[in-house]
């Protein structure tokens, strides 16, 4: 009898256990950010680890497979699971190339356990790196530009 | 006959369906939760058992074989409370995510040691973000989550040299060459360097 009950439970499990959540179609505008530095505070406050100040580090992180998210105009961070034609969210080329760009996108948002996930279906526009916060914070981290490159940039 | 019915029921259960949460967490009942503090914002040490899942599959139902072959972000579906945890980071201090360490365990239940990060009071969306430091497969020993750079070296044999991987990585170098350190082009880098250094 117990075995029969178990069998019934297992057979019925798929009906309730499929965890894929209902998505919501959205149009969003925001900057694609390095979510680790943003949330962990490992390199300072959140306002310093976005934009031009943090661009080089964000490229390292995106290429290193750290999740890229969109910091929306509403202040929410949408963890991006897919860009158009690119589901390589762990270090894929599109994720590296769009880092710190502010884009207008259409896609689907899924909410699960307090996090918002974004599947981008189309990038409608790309404003490039639009947050020029290096004017306030310099470059974060300070070693992002190697000494030899600093000299080269200064023409030395 | 009943056993056969049970086996049949197990076989017909779709593979993409999330397994029912395991109610026990034997790895941690008698163990201390050991993980190294990085002094991160809102950090909270936690060790738990979880199933390794493809996040895009788990969240949106887009499910290729093998969790996306290591290209997709992976999640940890906790055995104790059923919540989906997002492992952002591994143990290495060189800008690496956790997929290289987790992907070999795709679809399996593992034990992890690490830290939840992010202050939910000040940053919206910090819930369930995690740094995985140690991983133990069923019946195995604890291993550091530090596989990323070894995998990178295998994939980039032509990028050998001094310095960390992110100074030598062809994609990183190409991206910086293309748009500068600030992402604003070389002229902006030149202006910045003259003022700053």
mmCIF file of C-alpha atoms in Angstrom:
data_model
loop_
_atom_site.group_PDB
_atom_site.id
_atom_site.type_symbol
_atom_site.label_atom_id
_atom_site.label_comp_id
_atom_site.label_asym_id
_atom_site.label_seq_id
_atom_site.Cartn_x
_atom_site.Cartn_y
_atom_site.Cartn_z
ATOM 1 C CA UNK A 1 0.000 0.000 0.000
ATOM 2 C CA UNK A 2 2.801 2.388 0.939
ATOM 3 C CA UNK A 3 4.607 1.583 -2.278
ATOM 4 C CA UNK A 4 1.473 2.247 -4.271
ATOM 5 C CA UNK A 5 1.122 5.606 -2.517
ATOM 6 C CA UNK A 6 4.736 6.484 -3.296
ATOM 7 C CA UNK A 7 4.227 5.556 -6.912
ATOM 8 C CA UNK A 8 1.208 7.796 -7.109
ATOM 9 C CA UNK A 9 3.102 10.693 -5.545
ATOM 10 C CA UNK A 10 6.019 10.324 -7.921
ATOM 11 C CA UNK A 11 3.723 10.074 -10.909
ATOM 12 C CA UNK A 12 1.888 13.220 -9.868
ATOM 13 C CA UNK A 13 5.031 15.156 -8.948
ATOM 14 C CA UNK A 14 5.638 16.640 -12.415
ATOM 15 C CA UNK A 15 2.358 18.505 -12.278
ATOM 16 C CA UNK A 16 3.440 20.557 -9.317
ATOM 17 C CA UNK A 17 7.208 20.417 -9.415
ATOM 18 C CA UNK A 18 8.034 22.080 -12.710
ATOM 19 C CA UNK A 19 9.785 25.135 -11.345
ATOM 20 C CA UNK A 20 9.784 27.280 -14.488
ATOM 21 C CA UNK A 21 7.981 30.444 -13.535
ATOM 22 C CA UNK A 22 5.513 32.580 -15.434
ATOM 23 C CA UNK A 23 7.302 35.410 -17.185
ATOM 24 C CA UNK A 24 6.193 38.976 -17.784
ATOM 25 C CA UNK A 25 6.884 40.791 -21.064
ATOM 26 C CA UNK A 26 8.726 44.049 -20.424
ATOM 27 C CA UNK A 27 10.517 46.986 -22.002
ATOM 28 C CA UNK A 28 13.424 48.069 -19.833
ATOM 29 C CA UNK A 29 16.215 50.607 -19.927
ATOM 30 C CA UNK A 30 19.323 50.210 -17.861
ATOM 31 C CA UNK A 31 23.045 49.650 -17.581
ATOM 32 C CA UNK A 32 24.582 46.187 -17.827
ATOM 33 C CA UNK A 33 26.641 45.780 -14.680
ATOM 34 C CA UNK A 34 29.047 43.464 -12.919
ATOM 35 C CA UNK A 35 26.717 42.044 -10.286
ATOM 36 C CA UNK A 36 29.403 40.633 -7.996
ATOM 37 C CA UNK A 37 31.149 43.929 -7.303
ATOM 38 C CA UNK A 38 27.803 45.708 -7.130
ATOM 39 C CA UNK A 39 26.256 43.484 -4.482
ATOM 40 C CA UNK A 40 29.287 42.298 -2.532
ATOM 41 C CA UNK A 41 30.846 45.702 -1.920
ATOM 42 C CA UNK A 42 34.250 44.120 -2.492
ATOM 43 C CA UNK A 43 35.532 47.261 -4.224
ATOM 44 C CA UNK A 44 33.458 49.940 -2.584
ATOM 45 C CA UNK A 45 29.956 51.314 -2.748
ATOM 46 C CA UNK A 46 27.557 50.439 -5.542
ATOM 47 C CA UNK A 47 27.763 53.855 -7.175
ATOM 48 C CA UNK A 48 31.512 53.363 -7.774
ATOM 49 C CA UNK A 49 31.345 49.900 -9.349
ATOM 50 C CA UNK A 50 29.240 50.758 -12.355
ATOM 51 C CA UNK A 51 29.806 53.007 -15.371
ATOM 52 C CA UNK A 52 33.093 54.204 -16.804
ATOM 53 C CA UNK A 53 34.864 54.024 -13.421
ATOM 54 C CA UNK A 54 34.445 50.273 -13.252
ATOM 55 C CA UNK A 55 34.446 49.412 -16.936
ATOM 56 C CA UNK A 56 37.726 47.519 -17.138
ATOM 57 C CA UNK A 57 36.961 45.447 -14.060
ATOM 58 C CA UNK A 58 33.471 44.727 -15.377
ATOM 59 C CA UNK A 59 35.016 43.357 -18.579
ATOM 60 C CA UNK A 60 37.254 41.089 -16.486
ATOM 61 C CA UNK A 61 34.276 39.885 -14.491
ATOM 62 C CA UNK A 62 32.031 39.298 -17.507
ATOM 63 C CA UNK A 63 34.810 37.399 -19.299
ATOM 64 C CA UNK A 64 35.441 35.489 -16.073
ATOM 65 C CA UNK A 65 31.876 34.231 -15.999
ATOM 66 C CA UNK A 66 30.521 36.437 -13.238
ATOM 67 C CA UNK A 67 26.831 37.165 -13.807
ATOM 68 C CA UNK A 68 25.933 40.307 -15.739
ATOM 69 C CA UNK A 69 22.789 42.119 -14.688
ATOM 70 C CA UNK A 70 20.821 45.119 -15.833
ATOM 71 C CA UNK A 71 20.583 47.949 -13.320
ATOM 72 C CA UNK A 72 17.196 49.276 -14.291
ATOM 73 C CA UNK A 73 15.965 52.830 -13.963
ATOM 74 C CA UNK A 74 13.764 51.562 -11.137
ATOM 75 C CA UNK A 75 16.873 50.594 -9.128
ATOM 76 C CA UNK A 76 16.201 46.879 -9.491
ATOM 77 C CA UNK A 77 18.881 44.538 -10.773
ATOM 78 C CA UNK A 78 17.739 42.057 -13.392
ATOM 79 C CA UNK A 79 20.044 39.060 -13.651
ATOM 80 C CA UNK A 80 20.430 38.468 -17.395
ATOM 81 C CA UNK A 81 20.125 34.837 -18.426
ATOM 82 C CA UNK A 82 20.036 35.417 -22.152
ATOM 83 C CA UNK A 83 20.803 38.128 -24.668
ATOM 84 C CA UNK A 84 19.440 37.925 -28.230
ATOM 85 C CA UNK A 85 20.855 34.802 -29.856
ATOM 86 C CA UNK A 86 23.291 34.282 -26.965
ATOM 87 C CA UNK A 87 22.469 32.134 -23.953
ATOM 88 C CA UNK A 88 26.127 31.975 -22.842
ATOM 89 C CA UNK A 89 25.455 33.978 -19.709
ATOM 90 C CA UNK A 90 28.641 32.659 -18.093
ATOM 91 C CA UNK A 91 31.173 34.652 -20.067
ATOM 92 C CA UNK A 92 29.675 34.760 -23.553
ATOM 93 C CA UNK A 93 30.879 37.303 -26.095
ATOM 94 C CA UNK A 94 27.693 39.398 -26.098
ATOM 95 C CA UNK A 95 27.853 39.741 -22.328
ATOM 96 C CA UNK A 96 31.455 40.946 -22.491
ATOM 97 C CA UNK A 97 30.800 43.348 -25.361
ATOM 98 C CA UNK A 98 27.768 45.027 -23.771
ATOM 99 C CA UNK A 99 29.246 45.469 -20.300
ATOM 100 C CA UNK A 100 28.436 48.899 -18.822
ATOM 101 C CA UNK A 101 26.464 49.909 -21.892
ATOM 102 C CA UNK A 102 23.075 51.446 -21.247
ATOM 103 C CA UNK A 103 20.542 49.706 -23.419
ATOM 104 C CA UNK A 104 16.847 49.753 -24.099
ATOM 105 C CA UNK A 105 15.644 46.196 -24.321
ATOM 106 C CA UNK A 106 12.562 44.092 -24.728
ATOM 107 C CA UNK A 107 12.285 40.750 -23.085
ATOM 108 C CA UNK A 108 10.757 38.699 -20.311
ATOM 109 C CA UNK A 109 11.240 39.055 -16.565
ATOM 110 C CA UNK A 110 10.902 36.101 -14.226
ATOM 111 C CA UNK A 111 10.807 36.457 -10.447
ATOM 112 C CA UNK A 112 11.984 33.682 -8.173
ATOM 113 C CA UNK A 113 12.871 33.729 -4.486
ATOM 114 C CA UNK A 114 13.540 37.451 -4.354
ATOM 115 C CA UNK A 115 15.594 37.729 -7.534
ATOM 116 C CA UNK A 116 14.546 39.101 -10.900
ATOM 117 C CA UNK A 117 15.818 37.304 -14.003
ATOM 118 C CA UNK A 118 15.760 38.804 -17.483
ATOM 119 C CA UNK A 119 15.693 37.104 -20.864
ATOM 120 C CA UNK A 120 16.391 39.772 -23.484
ATOM 121 C CA UNK A 121 14.702 39.169 -26.818
ATOM 122 C CA UNK A 122 15.768 42.404 -28.527
ATOM 123 C CA UNK A 123 18.135 45.293 -27.884
ATOM 124 C CA UNK A 124 16.213 48.278 -29.198
ATOM 125 C CA UNK A 125 18.980 50.824 -28.680
ATOM 126 C CA UNK A 126 22.444 51.037 -27.189
ATOM 127 C CA UNK A 127 23.722 54.274 -25.707
ATOM 128 C CA UNK A 128 27.172 52.857 -24.933
ATOM 129 C CA UNK A 129 28.847 53.698 -21.630
ATOM 130 C CA UNK A 130 26.625 56.554 -20.539
ATOM 131 C CA UNK A 131 27.456 56.771 -16.831
ATOM 132 C CA UNK A 132 30.652 58.857 -16.740
ATOM 133 C CA UNK A 133 31.318 58.300 -13.061
ATOM 134 C CA UNK A 134 35.115 58.130 -13.505
ATOM 135 C CA UNK A 135 34.875 61.911 -13.124
ATOM 136 C CA UNK A 136 33.846 61.310 -9.497
ATOM 137 C CA UNK A 137 35.532 58.038 -8.579
ATOM 138 C CA UNK A 138 38.534 57.732 -10.859
ATOM 139 C CA UNK A 139 39.056 54.167 -11.982
ATOM 140 C CA UNK A 140 37.954 51.269 -9.746
ATOM 141 C CA UNK A 141 40.037 49.330 -8.857
ATOM 142 C CA UNK A 142 43.032 51.623 -9.070
ATOM 143 C CA UNK A 143 45.188 48.972 -10.727
ATOM 144 C CA UNK A 144 42.806 48.580 -13.676
ATOM 145 C CA UNK A 145 45.170 50.536 -15.919
ATOM 146 C CA UNK A 146 48.660 48.973 -15.729
ATOM 147 C CA UNK A 147 51.592 51.331 -15.188
ATOM 148 C CA UNK A 148 52.990 50.743 -18.659
ATOM 149 C CA UNK A 149 49.669 51.727 -20.194
ATOM 150 C CA UNK A 150 49.437 54.827 -18.018
ATOM 151 C CA UNK A 151 52.771 55.954 -19.387
ATOM 152 C CA UNK A 152 51.766 55.138 -22.940
ATOM 153 C CA UNK A 153 48.530 57.113 -22.572
ATOM 154 C CA UNK A 154 50.522 60.076 -21.293
ATOM 155 C CA UNK A 155 52.883 59.783 -24.252
ATOM 156 C CA UNK A 156 55.887 58.905 -22.090
ATOM 157 C CA UNK B 1 3.742 -5.700 -9.035
ATOM 158 C CA UNK B 2 3.689 -2.592 -6.864
ATOM 159 C CA UNK B 3 7.465 -2.298 -7.187
ATOM 160 C CA UNK B 4 7.153 -2.456 -10.937
ATOM 161 C CA UNK B 5 4.537 0.279 -10.793
ATOM 162 C CA UNK B 6 6.880 2.437 -8.738
ATOM 163 C CA UNK B 7 9.759 1.886 -11.158
ATOM 164 C CA UNK B 8 7.501 2.737 -14.082
ATOM 165 C CA UNK B 9 6.358 5.897 -12.402
ATOM 166 C CA UNK B 10 9.949 6.942 -11.771
ATOM 167 C CA UNK B 11 10.885 6.307 -15.382
ATOM 168 C CA UNK B 12 8.093 8.405 -16.823
ATOM 169 C CA UNK B 13 8.890 11.415 -14.645
ATOM 170 C CA UNK B 14 10.370 14.005 -17.070
ATOM 171 C CA UNK B 15 14.056 14.622 -16.555
ATOM 172 C CA UNK B 16 13.655 18.398 -16.631
ATOM 173 C CA UNK B 17 11.334 18.383 -13.692
ATOM 174 C CA UNK B 18 12.912 19.566 -10.503
ATOM 175 C CA UNK B 19 13.482 16.700 -8.159
ATOM 176 C CA UNK B 20 11.529 16.856 -4.948
ATOM 177 C CA UNK B 21 13.570 18.568 -2.275
ATOM 178 C CA UNK B 22 15.614 16.242 -0.141
ATOM 179 C CA UNK B 23 14.596 16.728 3.414
ATOM 180 C CA UNK B 24 17.890 15.864 5.020
ATOM 181 C CA UNK B 25 21.175 17.687 4.948
ATOM 182 C CA UNK B 26 23.453 15.066 6.420
ATOM 183 C CA UNK B 27 26.622 16.827 5.409
ATOM 184 C CA UNK B 28 26.078 19.622 7.854
ATOM 185 C CA UNK B 29 24.200 18.182 10.757
ATOM 186 C CA UNK B 30 27.369 17.230 12.600
ATOM 187 C CA UNK B 31 29.835 19.493 10.827
ATOM 188 C CA UNK B 32 30.920 23.028 11.376
ATOM 189 C CA UNK B 33 30.156 25.321 8.479
ATOM 190 C CA UNK B 34 33.666 26.374 7.475
ATOM 191 C CA UNK B 35 34.193 29.186 4.984
ATOM 192 C CA UNK B 36 36.656 32.046 4.806
ATOM 193 C CA UNK B 37 35.337 35.562 5.363
ATOM 194 C CA UNK B 38 36.004 38.107 2.637
ATOM 195 C CA UNK B 39 34.432 40.916 4.655
ATOM 196 C CA UNK B 40 31.690 41.425 2.093
ATOM 197 C CA UNK B 41 28.600 43.568 2.319
ATOM 198 C CA UNK B 42 25.775 41.788 4.129
ATOM 199 C CA UNK B 43 27.712 38.522 4.209
ATOM 200 C CA UNK B 44 26.176 35.541 5.934
ATOM 201 C CA UNK B 45 27.966 32.214 6.138
ATOM 202 C CA UNK B 46 25.891 29.240 5.156
ATOM 203 C CA UNK B 47 26.455 25.619 4.185
ATOM 204 C CA UNK B 48 23.766 23.524 2.591
ATOM 205 C CA UNK B 49 22.931 20.729 0.185
ATOM 206 C CA UNK B 50 21.539 21.645 -3.207
ATOM 207 C CA UNK B 51 20.869 20.366 -6.691
ATOM 208 C CA UNK B 52 22.903 22.029 -9.456
ATOM 209 C CA UNK B 53 20.532 23.371 -12.103
ATOM 210 C CA UNK B 54 20.682 25.341 -15.346
ATOM 211 C CA UNK B 55 19.179 28.707 -14.365
ATOM 212 C CA UNK B 56 17.602 29.465 -17.731
ATOM 213 C CA UNK B 57 15.996 26.035 -17.671
ATOM 214 C CA UNK B 58 14.893 26.277 -14.074
ATOM 215 C CA UNK B 59 13.481 29.786 -14.365
ATOM 216 C CA UNK B 60 12.206 29.991 -17.934
ATOM 217 C CA UNK B 61 11.909 26.372 -19.067
ATOM 218 C CA UNK B 62 14.605 26.651 -21.781
ATOM 219 C CA UNK B 63 16.378 23.348 -21.248
ATOM 220 C CA UNK B 64 19.176 22.105 -23.511
ATOM 221 C CA UNK B 65 21.116 18.956 -22.577
ATOM 222 C CA UNK B 66 23.907 19.059 -20.039
ATOM 223 C CA UNK B 67 22.950 22.387 -18.431
ATOM 224 C CA UNK B 68 24.149 24.296 -21.493
ATOM 225 C CA UNK B 69 27.610 22.690 -21.629
ATOM 226 C CA UNK B 70 29.201 25.092 -19.167
ATOM 227 C CA UNK B 71 28.233 28.242 -21.032
ATOM 228 C CA UNK B 72 25.170 29.117 -18.972
ATOM 229 C CA UNK B 73 24.884 30.354 -15.421
ATOM 230 C CA UNK B 74 23.985 27.620 -12.963
ATOM 231 C CA UNK B 75 21.892 27.719 -9.819
ATOM 232 C CA UNK B 76 21.684 25.825 -6.555
ATOM 233 C CA UNK B 77 18.269 24.483 -5.680
ATOM 234 C CA UNK B 78 18.407 24.084 -1.918
ATOM 235 C CA UNK B 79 17.392 20.778 -0.416
ATOM 236 C CA UNK B 80 16.272 22.233 2.884
ATOM 237 C CA UNK B 81 13.929 25.008 1.786
ATOM 238 C CA UNK B 82 13.541 24.633 -2.002
ATOM 239 C CA UNK B 83 14.863 28.145 -2.706
ATOM 240 C CA UNK B 84 16.884 28.884 -5.818
ATOM 241 C CA UNK B 85 20.310 30.296 -4.955
ATOM 242 C CA UNK B 86 22.442 32.168 -7.492
ATOM 243 C CA UNK B 87 26.176 31.379 -7.073
ATOM 244 C CA UNK B 88 27.867 34.497 -8.426
ATOM 245 C CA UNK B 89 31.441 33.754 -7.471
ATOM 246 C CA UNK B 90 33.941 31.017 -6.755
ATOM 247 C CA UNK B 91 36.791 31.031 -4.225
ATOM 248 C CA UNK B 92 39.424 32.582 -6.480
ATOM 249 C CA UNK B 93 40.407 36.217 -6.104
ATOM 250 C CA UNK B 94 40.709 36.894 -9.809
ATOM 251 C CA UNK B 95 37.271 37.841 -11.133
ATOM 252 C CA UNK B 96 35.884 34.357 -11.775
ATOM 253 C CA UNK B 97 32.394 32.925 -11.598
ATOM 254 C CA UNK B 98 31.362 29.531 -10.251
ATOM 255 C CA UNK B 99 30.197 27.682 -13.346
ATOM 256 C CA UNK B 100 33.492 25.863 -13.986
ATOM 257 C CA UNK B 101 33.281 24.342 -10.514
ATOM 258 C CA UNK B 102 29.569 23.575 -10.574
ATOM 259 C CA UNK B 103 29.031 22.315 -14.098
ATOM 260 C CA UNK B 104 30.572 18.851 -13.505
ATOM 261 C CA UNK B 105 27.747 18.377 -10.986
ATOM 262 C CA UNK B 106 24.912 19.383 -13.329
ATOM 263 C CA UNK B 107 21.679 17.731 -12.196
ATOM 264 C CA UNK B 108 23.281 16.268 -9.085
ATOM 265 C CA UNK B 109 22.960 17.163 -5.437
ATOM 266 C CA UNK B 110 26.097 18.517 -3.793
ATOM 267 C CA UNK B 111 27.112 20.123 -0.518
ATOM 268 C CA UNK B 112 28.441 23.665 -0.584
ATOM 269 C CA UNK B 113 30.202 25.971 1.840
ATOM 270 C CA UNK B 114 30.244 29.699 1.321
ATOM 271 C CA UNK B 115 28.603 33.043 1.968
ATOM 272 C CA UNK B 116 25.448 34.804 1.015
ATOM 273 C CA UNK B 117 26.357 38.354 0.022
ATOM 274 C CA UNK B 118 24.609 41.651 -0.443
ATOM 275 C CA UNK B 119 22.654 43.855 1.906
ATOM 276 C CA UNK B 120 18.993 43.460 1.079
ATOM 277 C CA UNK B 121 18.155 46.529 3.149
ATOM 278 C CA UNK B 122 20.155 48.851 0.916
ATOM 279 C CA UNK B 123 20.337 47.043 -2.427
ATOM 280 C CA UNK B 124 17.209 45.660 -3.998
ATOM 281 C CA UNK B 125 17.565 42.101 -5.237
ATOM 282 C CA UNK B 126 20.376 40.860 -3.020
ATOM 283 C CA UNK B 127 18.424 37.815 -1.889
ATOM 284 C CA UNK B 128 19.946 34.409 -2.693
ATOM 285 C CA UNK B 129 23.270 35.625 -4.118
ATOM 286 C CA UNK B 130 26.066 33.354 -2.996
ATOM 287 C CA UNK B 131 29.822 32.886 -3.102
ATOM 288 C CA UNK B 132 30.581 29.181 -3.262
ATOM 289 C CA UNK B 133 33.940 28.405 -1.684
ATOM 290 C CA UNK B 134 33.901 24.628 -1.209
ATOM 291 C CA UNK B 135 32.044 21.822 -2.973
ATOM 292 C CA UNK B 136 31.522 18.199 -2.014
ATOM 293 C CA UNK B 137 29.864 15.660 -4.259
ATOM 294 C CA UNK B 138 27.994 12.696 -2.869
ATOM 295 C CA UNK B 139 30.476 10.405 -1.178
ATOM 296 C CA UNK B 140 33.375 12.667 -2.081
ATOM 297 C CA UNK B 141 35.731 15.004 -0.261
ATOM 298 C CA UNK B 142 35.492 18.757 0.035
ATOM 299 C CA UNK B 143 37.188 20.555 -2.866
ATOM 300 C CA UNK B 144 37.949 24.226 -3.295
ATOM 301 C CA UNK B 145 35.842 26.012 -5.883
ATOM 302 C CA UNK B 146 38.866 27.244 -7.767
ATOM 303 C CA UNK B 147 38.768 25.501 -11.113
ATOM 304 C CA UNK B 148 38.182 28.516 -13.373
ATOM 305 C CA UNK B 149 41.750 29.619 -14.057
ATOM 306 C CA UNK B 150 42.912 26.082 -14.838
ATOM 307 C CA UNK B 151 40.109 25.722 -17.374
ATOM 308 C CA UNK B 152 40.984 29.124 -18.832
ATOM 309 C CA UNK B 153 44.650 28.110 -19.271
ATOM 310 C CA UNK B 154 43.601 24.976 -21.152
ATOM 311 C CA UNK B 155 41.348 27.006 -23.452
ATOM 312 C CA UNK B 156 43.975 29.701 -24.034
ATOM 313 C CA UNK B 157 47.318 27.950 -24.607
ATOM 314 C CA UNK B 158 48.522 30.906 -26.643
ATOM 315 C CA UNK B 159 48.029 33.333 -23.779
ATOM 316 C CA UNK B 160 50.812 32.076 -21.547
ATOM 317 C CA UNK B 161 52.920 34.689 -19.810
ATOM 318 C CA UNK B 162 53.434 36.704 -16.668
ATOM 319 C CA UNK B 163 50.610 38.229 -14.719
ATOM 320 C CA UNK B 164 47.047 37.186 -14.025
ATOM 321 C CA UNK B 165 44.748 35.778 -16.688
ATOM 322 C CA UNK B 166 42.785 39.007 -17.101
ATOM 323 C CA UNK B 167 45.881 40.822 -18.325
ATOM 324 C CA UNK B 168 46.514 38.146 -20.952
ATOM 325 C CA UNK B 169 43.033 37.098 -22.045
ATOM 326 C CA UNK B 170 42.576 37.703 -25.802
ATOM 327 C CA UNK B 171 38.939 38.761 -25.486
ATOM 328 C CA UNK B 172 39.634 41.176 -22.649
ATOM 329 C CA UNK B 173 42.560 42.687 -24.494
ATOM 330 C CA UNK B 174 40.520 43.051 -27.690
ATOM 331 C CA UNK B 175 37.644 44.713 -25.837
ATOM 332 C CA UNK B 176 39.924 47.221 -24.111
ATOM 333 C CA UNK B 177 41.726 47.865 -27.390
ATOM 334 C CA UNK B 178 38.383 48.519 -29.030
ATOM 335 C CA UNK B 179 36.808 50.853 -26.465
ATOM 336 C CA UNK B 180 39.492 51.845 -23.957
ATOM 337 C CA UNK B 181 39.804 51.311 -20.220
ATOM 338 C CA UNK B 182 36.876 53.612 -19.486
ATOM 339 C CA UNK B 183 34.740 52.358 -22.352
ATOM 340 C CA UNK B 184 34.776 55.830 -23.892
ATOM 341 C CA UNK B 185 37.535 55.454 -26.472
ATOM 342 C CA UNK B 186 41.245 56.096 -26.376
ATOM 343 C CA UNK B 187 40.968 59.889 -26.345
ATOM 344 C CA UNK B 188 39.072 59.741 -23.035
ATOM 345 C CA UNK B 189 41.720 57.393 -21.604
ATOM 346 C CA UNK B 190 44.466 59.807 -22.628
ATOM 347 C CA UNK B 191 42.697 62.751 -21.009
ATOM 348 C CA UNK B 192 42.042 60.737 -17.853
ATOM 349 C CA UNK B 193 45.640 59.497 -17.594
ATOM 350 C CA UNK B 194 47.055 63.011 -17.954
ATOM 351 C CA UNK B 195 44.845 64.275 -15.133
ATOM 352 C CA UNK B 196 45.105 61.273 -12.844
ATOM 353 C CA UNK B 197 48.695 60.047 -13.066
#
